[in-house]
Each structure stands twice: as structure tokens, then as C-alpha cells.
C-alpha positions as CSV (number, residue, x, y, z in Angstrom):
1,X,92.0,32.5,116.0
2,X,90.7,34.4,113.0
3,X,87.2,33.1,113.7
4,X,87.2,34.1,117.4
5,X,84.5,36.5,118.3
6,X,84.2,39.2,120.9
7,X,81.2,37.8,122.9
8,X,79.5,39.2,125.9
9,X,76.0,38.6,127.0
10,X,72.9,38.6,124.8
11,X,70.7,41.7,124.6
12,X,68.4,42.0,127.6
13,X,65.6,44.4,126.6
14,X,65.0,45.4,130.2
15,X,68.6,46.7,130.5
16,X,68.3,49.0,127.4
17,X,68.0,52.6,128.8
18,X,67.8,56.1,127.3
19,X,71.1,57.7,126.5
20,X,71.7,60.2,129.4
21,X,71.4,63.9,128.4
22,X,75.0,64.7,129.2
23,X,76.2,62.2,126.5
24,X,76.5,63.5,123.0
25,X,77.1,60.5,120.7
26,X,77.3,60.1,117.0
27,X,78.4,57.7,114.3
28,X,80.6,59.2,111.6
29,X,81.0,57.2,108.4
30,X,84.7,57.2,107.6
31,X,84.8,54.7,104.7
32,X,82.3,53.5,102.1
33,X,79.8,55.1,99.8
34,X,78.3,57.2,102.6
35,X,81.7,58.7,103.8
36,X,81.3,61.9,105.6
37,X,77.7,61.3,106.8
38,X,77.2,61.9,110.5
39,X,74.3,60.2,112.5
40,X,73.5,61.5,116.0
41,X,72.5,58.7,118.4
42,X,69.5,60.0,120.3
43,X,67.6,56.7,120.6
44,X,68.6,53.8,122.9
45,X,68.6,51.4,119.9
46,X,69.9,52.3,116.4
47,X,69.4,49.7,113.6
48,X,72.0,49.7,110.7
49,X,71.3,48.2,107.3
50,X,70.0,48.7,103.8
51,X,66.3,48.6,104.4
52,X,64.2,51.7,104.8
53,X,63.1,50.8,108.3
54,X,66.7,51.0,109.6
55,X,67.7,54.2,111.4
56,X,70.9,54.2,109.4
57,X,70.3,53.2,105.8
58,X,73.5,52.4,104.0
59,X,74.3,52.4,100.3
60,X,76.5,49.2,100.4
61,X,75.6,46.0,98.6
62,X,77.7,44.0,101.2
63,X,75.4,45.2,104.0
64,X,72.5,43.1,105.0
65,X,68.9,44.5,105.1
66,X,69.2,44.5,108.9
67,X,72.9,44.2,109.5
68,X,73.7,45.4,113.1
69,X,72.5,47.5,115.9
70,X,74.1,49.9,118.3
71,X,72.3,50.2,121.7
72,X,72.8,51.8,125.1
73,X,72.5,49.5,128.2
74,X,74.0,49.4,131.6
75,X,75.8,52.7,131.1
76,X,77.6,51.8,127.9
77,X,77.2,51.6,124.2
78,X,77.2,48.1,122.7
79,X,77.0,46.8,119.2
80,X,75.4,43.5,118.0
81,X,75.6,41.8,114.7
82,X,72.1,40.8,113.6
83,X,73.1,37.5,111.9
84,X,74.2,39.4,108.9
85,X,75.5,37.6,105.8
86,X,79.0,39.1,105.8
87,X,79.4,39.7,109.6
88,X,80.5,42.8,111.5
89,X,83.9,43.9,112.9
90,X,84.8,46.2,115.7
91,X,88.4,47.5,115.4
92,X,89.1,44.6,113.0
93,X,87.8,41.8,115.2
94,X,84.7,39.8,114.3
95,X,81.8,40.0,116.7
96,X,78.4,38.8,117.6
97,X,78.1,41.4,120.4
98,X,80.5,43.6,122.3
99,X,81.1,46.9,124.1
100,X,81.4,49.9,121.7
101,X,83.4,52.8,123.0
102,X,84.5,56.3,121.9
103,X,86.9,56.0,118.9
104,X,85.9,52.4,118.0
105,X,85.3,51.6,114.4
106,X,82.4,49.3,113.3
107,X,82.8,47.8,109.8
108,X,79.7,46.5,108.1
109,X,80.3,45.5,104.5
110,X,82.6,48.1,103.0
111,X,81.3,50.8,105.3
112,X,83.1,51.9,108.5
113,X,81.3,53.9,111.2
114,X,83.3,55.5,114.0
115,X,81.7,56.1,117.4
116,X,82.3,59.6,118.7
117,X,81.2,60.3,122.3
118,X,81.4,63.7,123.9
119,X,80.1,64.8,127.3
120,X,78.1,68.0,127.6
121,X,78.5,70.3,130.5
122,X,76.0,69.7,133.2
């Protein structure tokens, strides 16, 4: 079952919503050339890859130009692989798209990004 993917529903643009103000979310790079870098998620869609147009531009030759995206829809964060050459993994499992929760690790190439979600006081 090594090729099994975590699959949910395809992205439905109408379901993408702004991240609520009480949610403070960030991606912390915990492995790879950009280790230690922290990216705050303030947009409902965050593109990850090597090209300049990506919100998170990684210095990793194994990452595709547009590798993956993290987005907020229906009250949760989700991650989708954008048909990258080397694929994406969440917590070690290959994916095409899946839910992405606090503490989960996303591996793209040799880079690992950890989702950290805190709730601000209302």
C-alpha cells in the first residue's frame, strides 16, 4: 500500500474562505535548506515551490516550480499536491489532497514544513 494516497475532494474555489481572525497559523520549516524559516499564513491560499510567484519560495532542487498549496476551506486547512514531479507527503503518507492540522508535517522534496495553529483570544 505504499502508493496509496490520502484523497478527499478536489478543490472547490467557492469553498475557499479567509482564515478567521482568531486563528494564528504558520508554517515552520523544520528540515531542508530553509530550516528555521517561519511563514505566517494570512492568505486563504499559499503556494509552495521554487518559482518567484510562489508565496513560499524554497531553495530545494527536488521541489517543483509549483509544488503544493495550503489553503483554508470549510473551516479547516488543507494541502494539495500540484502534480509535482516528486510528490508530497503529510506525516509520511503520499497525498494528492488531504486535511492539514496543527502539528502535521508536509514534506516537499527534502524540505519539511510543520503547520502550527494557535487561537487568539477573542
